[in-house]
mmCIF file of C-alpha atoms in Angstrom:
data_model
loop_
_atom_site.group_PDB
_atom_site.id
_atom_site.type_symbol
_atom_site.label_atom_id
_atom_site.label_comp_id
_atom_site.label_asym_id
_atom_site.label_seq_id
_atom_site.Cartn_x
_atom_site.Cartn_y
_atom_site.Cartn_z
ATOM 1 C CA MET Q 1 0.292 0.160 0.034
ATOM 2 C CA SER Q 2 1.543 3.322 -1.082
ATOM 3 C CA LYS Q 3 1.512 6.305 1.368
ATOM 4 C CA ALA Q 4 0.292 9.367 -0.605
ATOM 5 C CA LEU Q 5 -2.178 7.156 -2.752
ATOM 6 C CA ARG Q 6 -4.685 5.352 -0.480
ATOM 7 C CA ASP Q 7 -5.872 3.419 -3.801
ATOM 8 C CA VAL Q 8 -5.229 3.048 -7.529
ATOM 9 C CA ARG Q 9 -7.800 1.197 -9.593
ATOM 10 C CA GLN Q 10 -8.983 0.417 -12.962
ATOM 11 C CA VAL Q 11 -12.397 0.702 -14.082
ATOM 12 C CA GLY Q 12 -12.625 -0.139 -17.485
ATOM 13 C CA SER Q 13 -10.509 2.218 -19.722
ATOM 14 C CA THR Q 14 -10.172 4.432 -16.664
ATOM 15 C CA THR Q 15 -7.570 4.846 -14.030
ATOM 16 C CA VAL Q 16 -8.745 6.152 -10.591
ATOM 17 C CA ALA Q 17 -6.107 7.259 -8.323
ATOM 18 C CA VAL Q 18 -7.214 8.103 -4.767
ATOM 19 C CA PRO Q 19 -4.783 10.199 -2.692
ATOM 20 C CA ALA Q 20 -5.866 10.916 1.049
ATOM 21 C CA GLY Q 21 -4.794 13.263 3.997
ATOM 22 C CA GLU Q 22 -3.038 16.400 3.945
ATOM 23 C CA VAL Q 23 -1.133 17.180 0.890
ATOM 24 C CA ASP Q 24 1.544 19.647 1.985
ATOM 25 C CA LEU Q 25 5.242 20.235 1.394
ATOM 26 C CA GLN Q 26 5.853 16.957 3.527
ATOM 27 C CA GLN Q 27 3.422 14.651 1.490
ATOM 28 C CA SER Q 28 3.607 16.106 -2.200
ATOM 29 C CA PRO Q 29 6.870 14.627 -3.144
ATOM 30 C CA GLY Q 30 5.455 11.123 -2.409
ATOM 31 C CA LEU Q 31 2.227 11.975 -4.156
ATOM 32 C CA TYR Q 32 4.322 13.365 -7.351
ATOM 33 C CA ARG Q 33 6.431 10.179 -7.496
ATOM 34 C CA GLU Q 34 3.521 7.946 -7.010
ATOM 35 C CA MET Q 35 1.168 9.759 -9.758
ATOM 36 C CA MET Q 36 4.126 9.754 -12.012
ATOM 37 C CA ALA Q 37 4.212 5.872 -11.703
ATOM 38 C CA VAL Q 38 0.615 5.747 -12.506
ATOM 39 C CA CYS Q 39 1.178 8.156 -15.328
ATOM 40 C CA LYS Q 40 3.784 5.689 -16.975
ATOM 41 C CA GLY Q 41 1.105 3.363 -17.948
ATOM 42 C CA LYS Q 42 -0.441 6.201 -19.940
ATOM 43 C CA PRO Q 43 -3.857 5.735 -18.885
ATOM 44 C CA SER Q 44 -6.223 7.419 -21.585
ATOM 45 C CA LYS Q 45 -8.323 8.760 -18.838
ATOM 46 C CA LEU Q 46 -7.099 9.609 -15.543
ATOM 47 C CA ILE Q 47 -9.260 10.499 -12.477
ATOM 48 C CA ILE Q 48 -7.877 11.831 -9.429
ATOM 49 C CA ASP Q 49 -10.503 11.372 -6.767
ATOM 50 C CA LEU Q 50 -9.700 14.018 -4.211
ATOM 51 C CA ARG Q 51 -12.483 13.183 -1.822
ATOM 52 C CA GLU Q 52 -10.344 12.142 1.044
ATOM 53 C CA VAL Q 53 -7.811 15.012 0.475
ATOM 54 C CA SER Q 54 -8.737 17.199 3.500
ATOM 55 C CA TYR Q 55 -6.164 19.731 2.900
ATOM 56 C CA MET Q 56 -3.869 20.890 -0.061
ATOM 57 C CA ASP Q 57 -1.377 23.492 -0.227
ATOM 58 C CA SER Q 58 0.686 25.103 -3.341
ATOM 59 C CA SER Q 59 3.022 22.069 -3.420
ATOM 60 C CA GLY Q 60 0.101 19.725 -3.981
ATOM 61 C CA VAL Q 61 -1.409 21.924 -6.631
ATOM 62 C CA SER Q 62 2.031 21.958 -8.376
ATOM 63 C CA THR Q 63 1.905 18.138 -8.333
ATOM 64 C CA LEU Q 64 -1.485 18.103 -10.117
ATOM 65 C CA VAL Q 65 -0.401 20.670 -12.712
ATOM 66 C CA GLU Q 66 2.553 18.055 -13.490
ATOM 67 C CA VAL Q 67 0.231 15.430 -13.828
ATOM 68 C CA PHE Q 68 -1.857 17.393 -15.893
ATOM 69 C CA ARG Q 69 1.087 18.079 -18.165
ATOM 70 C CA MET Q 70 2.252 14.627 -18.285
ATOM 71 C CA VAL Q 71 -1.290 13.275 -19.006
ATOM 72 C CA ASN Q 72 -1.867 15.884 -21.751
ATOM 73 C CA GLY Q 73 1.485 15.510 -23.223
ATOM 74 C CA TYR Q 74 0.641 11.777 -24.388
ATOM 75 C CA GLY Q 75 -3.091 12.920 -25.415
ATOM 76 C CA GLY Q 76 -4.902 11.416 -22.307
ATOM 77 C CA SER Q 77 -7.371 13.127 -20.201
ATOM 78 C CA LEU Q 78 -7.313 14.035 -16.603
ATOM 79 C CA ILE Q 79 -10.252 14.719 -14.228
ATOM 80 C CA LEU Q 80 -10.283 15.887 -10.698
ATOM 81 C CA LEU Q 81 -13.183 14.334 -8.862
ATOM 82 C CA ALA Q 82 -15.048 16.067 -5.965
ATOM 83 C CA PRO Q 83 -12.492 18.305 -4.226
ATOM 84 C CA THR Q 84 -13.371 19.181 -0.562
ATOM 85 C CA ASP Q 85 -14.154 22.811 -0.086
ATOM 86 C CA ARG Q 86 -10.920 23.385 1.293
ATOM 87 C CA VAL Q 87 -9.036 22.139 -1.776
ATOM 88 C CA ARG Q 88 -11.499 24.048 -4.114
ATOM 89 C CA SER Q 89 -10.905 27.074 -2.107
ATOM 90 C CA MET Q 90 -7.008 26.428 -2.744
ATOM 91 C CA PHE Q 91 -7.616 25.940 -6.677
ATOM 92 C CA GLU Q 92 -9.786 29.176 -6.534
ATOM 93 C CA ILE Q 93 -7.021 31.464 -5.071
ATOM 94 C CA ALA Q 94 -4.476 29.778 -7.711
ATOM 95 C CA LYS Q 95 -7.067 30.724 -10.201
ATOM 96 C CA LEU Q 96 -6.890 27.062 -11.275
ATOM 97 C CA ASP Q 97 -10.490 26.302 -10.856
ATOM 98 C CA GLN Q 98 -11.152 27.005 -14.625
ATOM 99 C CA PHE Q 99 -7.965 25.217 -15.671
ATOM 100 C CA PHE Q 100 -8.731 21.827 -14.370
ATOM 101 C CA THR Q 101 -11.703 19.543 -15.332
ATOM 102 C CA ILE Q 102 -13.557 18.992 -12.071
ATOM 103 C CA PHE Q 103 -16.488 16.696 -11.671
ATOM 104 C CA GLU Q 104 -18.354 16.498 -8.325
ATOM 105 C CA ASP Q 105 -20.204 13.152 -9.393
ATOM 106 C CA GLU Q 106 -18.111 9.908 -10.050
ATOM 107 C CA GLN Q 107 -20.564 8.392 -12.332
ATOM 108 C CA GLU Q 108 -20.409 11.841 -14.522
ATOM 109 C CA ALA Q 109 -16.676 11.663 -14.436
ATOM 110 C CA MET Q 110 -16.699 8.130 -15.341
ATOM 111 C CA LYS Q 111 -18.933 8.761 -18.386
ATOM 112 C CA ALA Q 112 -17.007 12.067 -19.477
ATOM 113 C CA MET E 1 -14.539 33.594 27.938
ATOM 114 C CA ALA E 2 -10.800 34.271 28.239
ATOM 115 C CA LEU E 3 -8.999 36.521 25.753
ATOM 116 C CA PRO E 4 -7.288 34.764 23.137
ATOM 117 C CA LYS E 5 -3.468 34.543 23.733
ATOM 118 C CA CYS E 6 -0.444 35.130 21.853
ATOM 119 C CA VAL E 7 1.379 32.060 20.968
ATOM 120 C CA GLU E 8 5.123 31.924 20.337
ATOM 121 C CA MET E 9 6.985 28.847 19.144
ATOM 122 C CA ARG E 10 10.246 28.166 17.687
ATOM 123 C CA VAL E 11 10.170 24.782 15.021
ATOM 124 C CA LEU E 12 12.829 23.278 13.006
ATOM 125 C CA SER E 13 12.479 23.857 9.304
ATOM 126 C CA ASP E 14 11.281 20.277 8.618
ATOM 127 C CA PRO E 15 8.193 19.875 6.404
ATOM 128 C CA ALA E 16 6.660 17.427 9.117
ATOM 129 C CA ASN E 17 6.227 20.457 11.120
ATOM 130 C CA LEU E 18 3.858 22.364 8.908
ATOM 131 C CA ARG E 19 1.030 20.327 10.288
ATOM 132 C CA VAL E 20 1.622 21.491 13.763
ATOM 133 C CA VAL E 21 1.797 25.205 12.828
ATOM 134 C CA ARG E 22 -1.207 24.990 10.829
ATOM 135 C CA GLU E 23 -3.076 23.392 13.831
ATOM 136 C CA ALA E 24 -1.904 26.329 16.217
ATOM 137 C CA VAL E 25 -3.039 28.728 13.858
ATOM 138 C CA ARG E 26 -6.271 27.402 13.068
ATOM 139 C CA ARG E 27 -6.951 27.181 17.013
ATOM 140 C CA SER E 28 -5.973 30.913 17.430
ATOM 141 C CA ALA E 29 -7.738 32.051 14.367
ATOM 142 C CA GLY E 30 -11.071 30.213 15.781
ATOM 143 C CA GLU E 31 -10.624 31.959 19.312
ATOM 144 C CA VAL E 32 -10.426 35.342 17.468
ATOM 145 C CA GLY E 33 -13.777 34.540 15.722
ATOM 146 C CA PHE E 34 -12.849 33.891 12.166
ATOM 147 C CA SER E 35 -15.149 31.713 10.159
ATOM 148 C CA GLU E 36 -14.015 28.235 9.259
ATOM 149 C CA ALA E 37 -13.066 29.494 5.586
ATOM 150 C CA ASP E 38 -11.168 32.193 6.763
ATOM 151 C CA THR E 39 -9.232 30.281 9.288
ATOM 152 C CA GLU E 40 -8.360 27.679 6.430
ATOM 153 C CA GLN E 41 -7.052 30.509 4.234
ATOM 154 C CA ILE E 42 -5.016 31.916 7.096
ATOM 155 C CA ALA E 43 -3.693 28.574 7.840
ATOM 156 C CA LEU E 44 -2.814 28.346 4.238
ATOM 157 C CA ALA E 45 -0.978 31.652 4.198
ATOM 158 C CA VAL E 46 1.120 30.346 7.053
ATOM 159 C CA ASP E 47 1.810 27.083 5.408
ATOM 160 C CA GLU E 48 2.991 28.823 2.263
ATOM 161 C CA ALA E 49 5.055 31.285 4.047
ATOM 162 C CA LEU E 50 6.948 28.489 5.936
ATOM 163 C CA ALA E 51 7.378 26.418 2.781
ATOM 164 C CA ASN E 52 9.060 29.383 1.117
ATOM 165 C CA VAL E 53 11.225 29.720 4.148
ATOM 166 C CA ILE E 54 12.230 26.169 4.126
ATOM 167 C CA LYS E 55 12.672 25.955 0.281
ATOM 168 C CA HIS E 56 14.263 29.263 -0.433
ATOM 169 C CA GLY E 57 15.692 30.695 2.877
ATOM 170 C CA TYR E 58 17.221 27.416 3.864
ATOM 171 C CA ASP E 59 17.469 25.785 0.710
ATOM 172 C CA GLN E 60 15.796 22.602 1.951
ATOM 173 C CA GLN E 61 17.900 22.087 5.138
ATOM 174 C CA TYR E 62 15.439 20.658 7.494
ATOM 175 C CA ASP E 63 17.321 21.404 10.740
ATOM 176 C CA GLN E 64 17.002 25.244 10.637
ATOM 177 C CA PRO E 65 15.256 27.371 13.355
ATOM 178 C CA ILE E 66 12.267 29.507 12.534
ATOM 179 C CA ASP E 67 10.486 31.541 14.757
ATOM 180 C CA ILE E 68 6.790 32.091 14.771
ATOM 181 C CA ARG E 69 4.451 34.521 16.654
ATOM 182 C CA ILE E 70 0.711 34.281 16.487
ATOM 183 C CA GLU E 71 -0.925 37.294 18.062
ATOM 184 C CA PRO E 72 -4.414 38.727 18.270
ATOM 185 C CA VAL E 73 -4.593 42.341 17.274
ATOM 186 C CA ALA E 74 -6.976 44.979 17.725
ATOM 187 C CA GLU E 75 -6.973 48.465 16.199
ATOM 188 C CA SER E 76 -9.697 51.136 15.640
ATOM 189 C CA GLY E 77 -12.257 48.984 16.821
ATOM 190 C CA ARG E 78 -11.422 46.136 14.591
ATOM 191 C CA SER E 79 -9.843 42.865 15.312
ATOM 192 C CA GLY E 80 -7.612 40.410 13.755
ATOM 193 C CA LEU E 81 -4.944 38.015 13.888
ATOM 194 C CA GLY E 82 -0.979 38.910 13.125
ATOM 195 C CA LEU E 83 1.187 36.491 12.196
ATOM 196 C CA PHE E 84 4.953 36.899 12.313
ATOM 197 C CA ILE E 85 7.607 34.568 11.042
ATOM 198 C CA ARG E 86 11.626 35.242 11.300
ATOM 199 C CA ASP E 87 13.984 32.964 9.690
ATOM 200 C CA PHE E 88 17.646 32.908 9.938
ATOM 201 C CA GLY E 89 18.691 31.861 6.484
ATOM 202 C CA ALA E 90 19.781 33.646 3.328
ATOM 203 C CA THR E 91 18.696 37.384 3.207
ATOM 204 C CA VAL E 92 16.154 37.750 0.474
ATOM 205 C CA ASP E 93 15.871 41.463 -0.840
ATOM 206 C CA PRO E 94 12.135 42.256 0.159
ATOM 207 C CA GLU E 95 11.677 44.132 -3.055
ATOM 208 C CA THR E 96 12.425 41.057 -5.105
ATOM 209 C CA ILE E 97 9.683 38.971 -3.341
ATOM 210 C CA CYS E 98 6.472 38.897 -5.639
ATOM 211 C CA GLY E 99 4.057 36.481 -7.002
ATOM 212 C CA ARG E 100 4.286 35.111 -10.407
ATOM 213 C CA ASP E 101 1.665 35.841 -13.350
ATOM 214 C CA LEU E 102 -1.169 33.548 -12.810
ATOM 215 C CA ALA E 103 -2.122 33.053 -16.539
ATOM 216 C CA ASP E 104 1.203 31.390 -17.033
ATOM 217 C CA VAL E 105 0.126 27.912 -15.435
ATOM 218 C CA ARG E 106 3.122 26.118 -14.231
ATOM 219 C CA PRO E 107 3.957 24.260 -11.306
ATOM 220 C CA GLY E 108 5.922 26.563 -8.324
ATOM 221 C CA GLY E 109 5.771 29.927 -7.481
ATOM 222 C CA LEU E 110 2.257 30.168 -6.215
ATOM 223 C CA GLY E 111 3.336 30.858 -2.353
ATOM 224 C CA VAL E 112 3.655 34.588 -2.509
ATOM 225 C CA HIS E 113 0.462 34.928 -4.593
ATOM 226 C CA ILE E 114 -1.424 33.226 -1.936
ATOM 227 C CA ILE E 115 -0.151 35.061 0.861
ATOM 228 C CA THR E 116 -1.029 38.448 -0.767
ATOM 229 C CA SER E 117 -4.348 37.192 -1.647
ATOM 230 C CA VAL E 118 -5.371 35.761 1.833
ATOM 231 C CA MET E 119 -3.804 38.330 4.141
ATOM 232 C CA ASP E 120 -4.868 42.026 4.326
ATOM 233 C CA GLU E 121 -1.405 43.189 5.393
ATOM 234 C CA VAL E 122 2.094 41.546 4.299
ATOM 235 C CA ARG E 123 5.410 42.923 4.937
ATOM 236 C CA TYR E 124 8.770 41.361 4.448
ATOM 237 C CA GLU E 125 11.932 42.992 6.081
ATOM 238 C CA SER E 126 15.545 41.993 6.129
ATOM 239 C CA ALA E 127 16.032 41.020 9.716
ATOM 240 C CA GLU E 128 19.019 42.081 11.791
ATOM 241 C CA GLY E 129 21.742 39.610 12.127
ATOM 242 C CA GLY E 130 20.570 37.986 8.604
ATOM 243 C CA GLY E 131 17.395 36.212 7.482
ATOM 244 C CA THR E 132 13.902 37.705 6.943
ATOM 245 C CA ARG E 133 10.964 38.688 8.904
ATOM 246 C CA LEU E 134 7.533 38.420 7.585
ATOM 247 C CA SER E 135 4.744 40.199 9.228
ATOM 248 C CA MET E 136 1.175 39.399 8.213
ATOM 249 C CA VAL E 137 -2.378 40.578 9.550
ATOM 250 C CA LYS E 138 -5.661 39.301 8.658
ATOM 251 C CA TRP E 139 -8.548 41.317 9.932
ATOM 252 C CA ARG E 140 -12.027 40.137 10.651
ATOM 253 C CA GLY E 141 -14.923 40.559 8.436
ATOM 254 C CA HIS E 142 -12.482 42.163 5.686
ATOM 255 C CA GLU E 143 -12.633 40.029 2.458
#
């Protein structure tokens, strides 16, 4: 079991990664490494389920931007699922809430 | 009800300590009467300031001192929370500290933007004897 990612699962052609806890300067390097490992498989659609992330600072946001660049670079798509209010607030301050594709509903994210 | 107290602490520049400081900030902000949303933003601003000290002031050395003071403040009939962070690392010219253009979406460089967006007053100063002193204030009811 990885530390930064609580779960990584395959649902059809979609890969779902589930980070958890407080993603700050201590945790984000581990999340970055684990997300890069997920991206090595070049999933055509990657959903990062943020429901269990209780806090995120700019180092966590930077990790998500890196993942976006990686996925976008090989022609895949990245969806962020249901960020908590704290995390969404962080996206808004960084003006990234319009940059990322965000879904609140898992089924809708799967169908997208 | 007891008046909110000033909290002073010295922590090492280890990212593992960020969580501890955030909790102290949340508690003080709550005691001063900030909403949960404002409390979270204040904790985020402090987190970003400390992360910048660790990354830039101390070049990722994790055993260096950082002094923090969390102090309820009042002025002209308004109240708020003052946060003061002093490091002893590389002295940075306060004039060169600025956030980056957010239109350029890339990793890194968001910390100063977040701090200045969240806090009402932000001042960087070169500290006597080296290092940098950051003073921040958030006033209640001020968006």
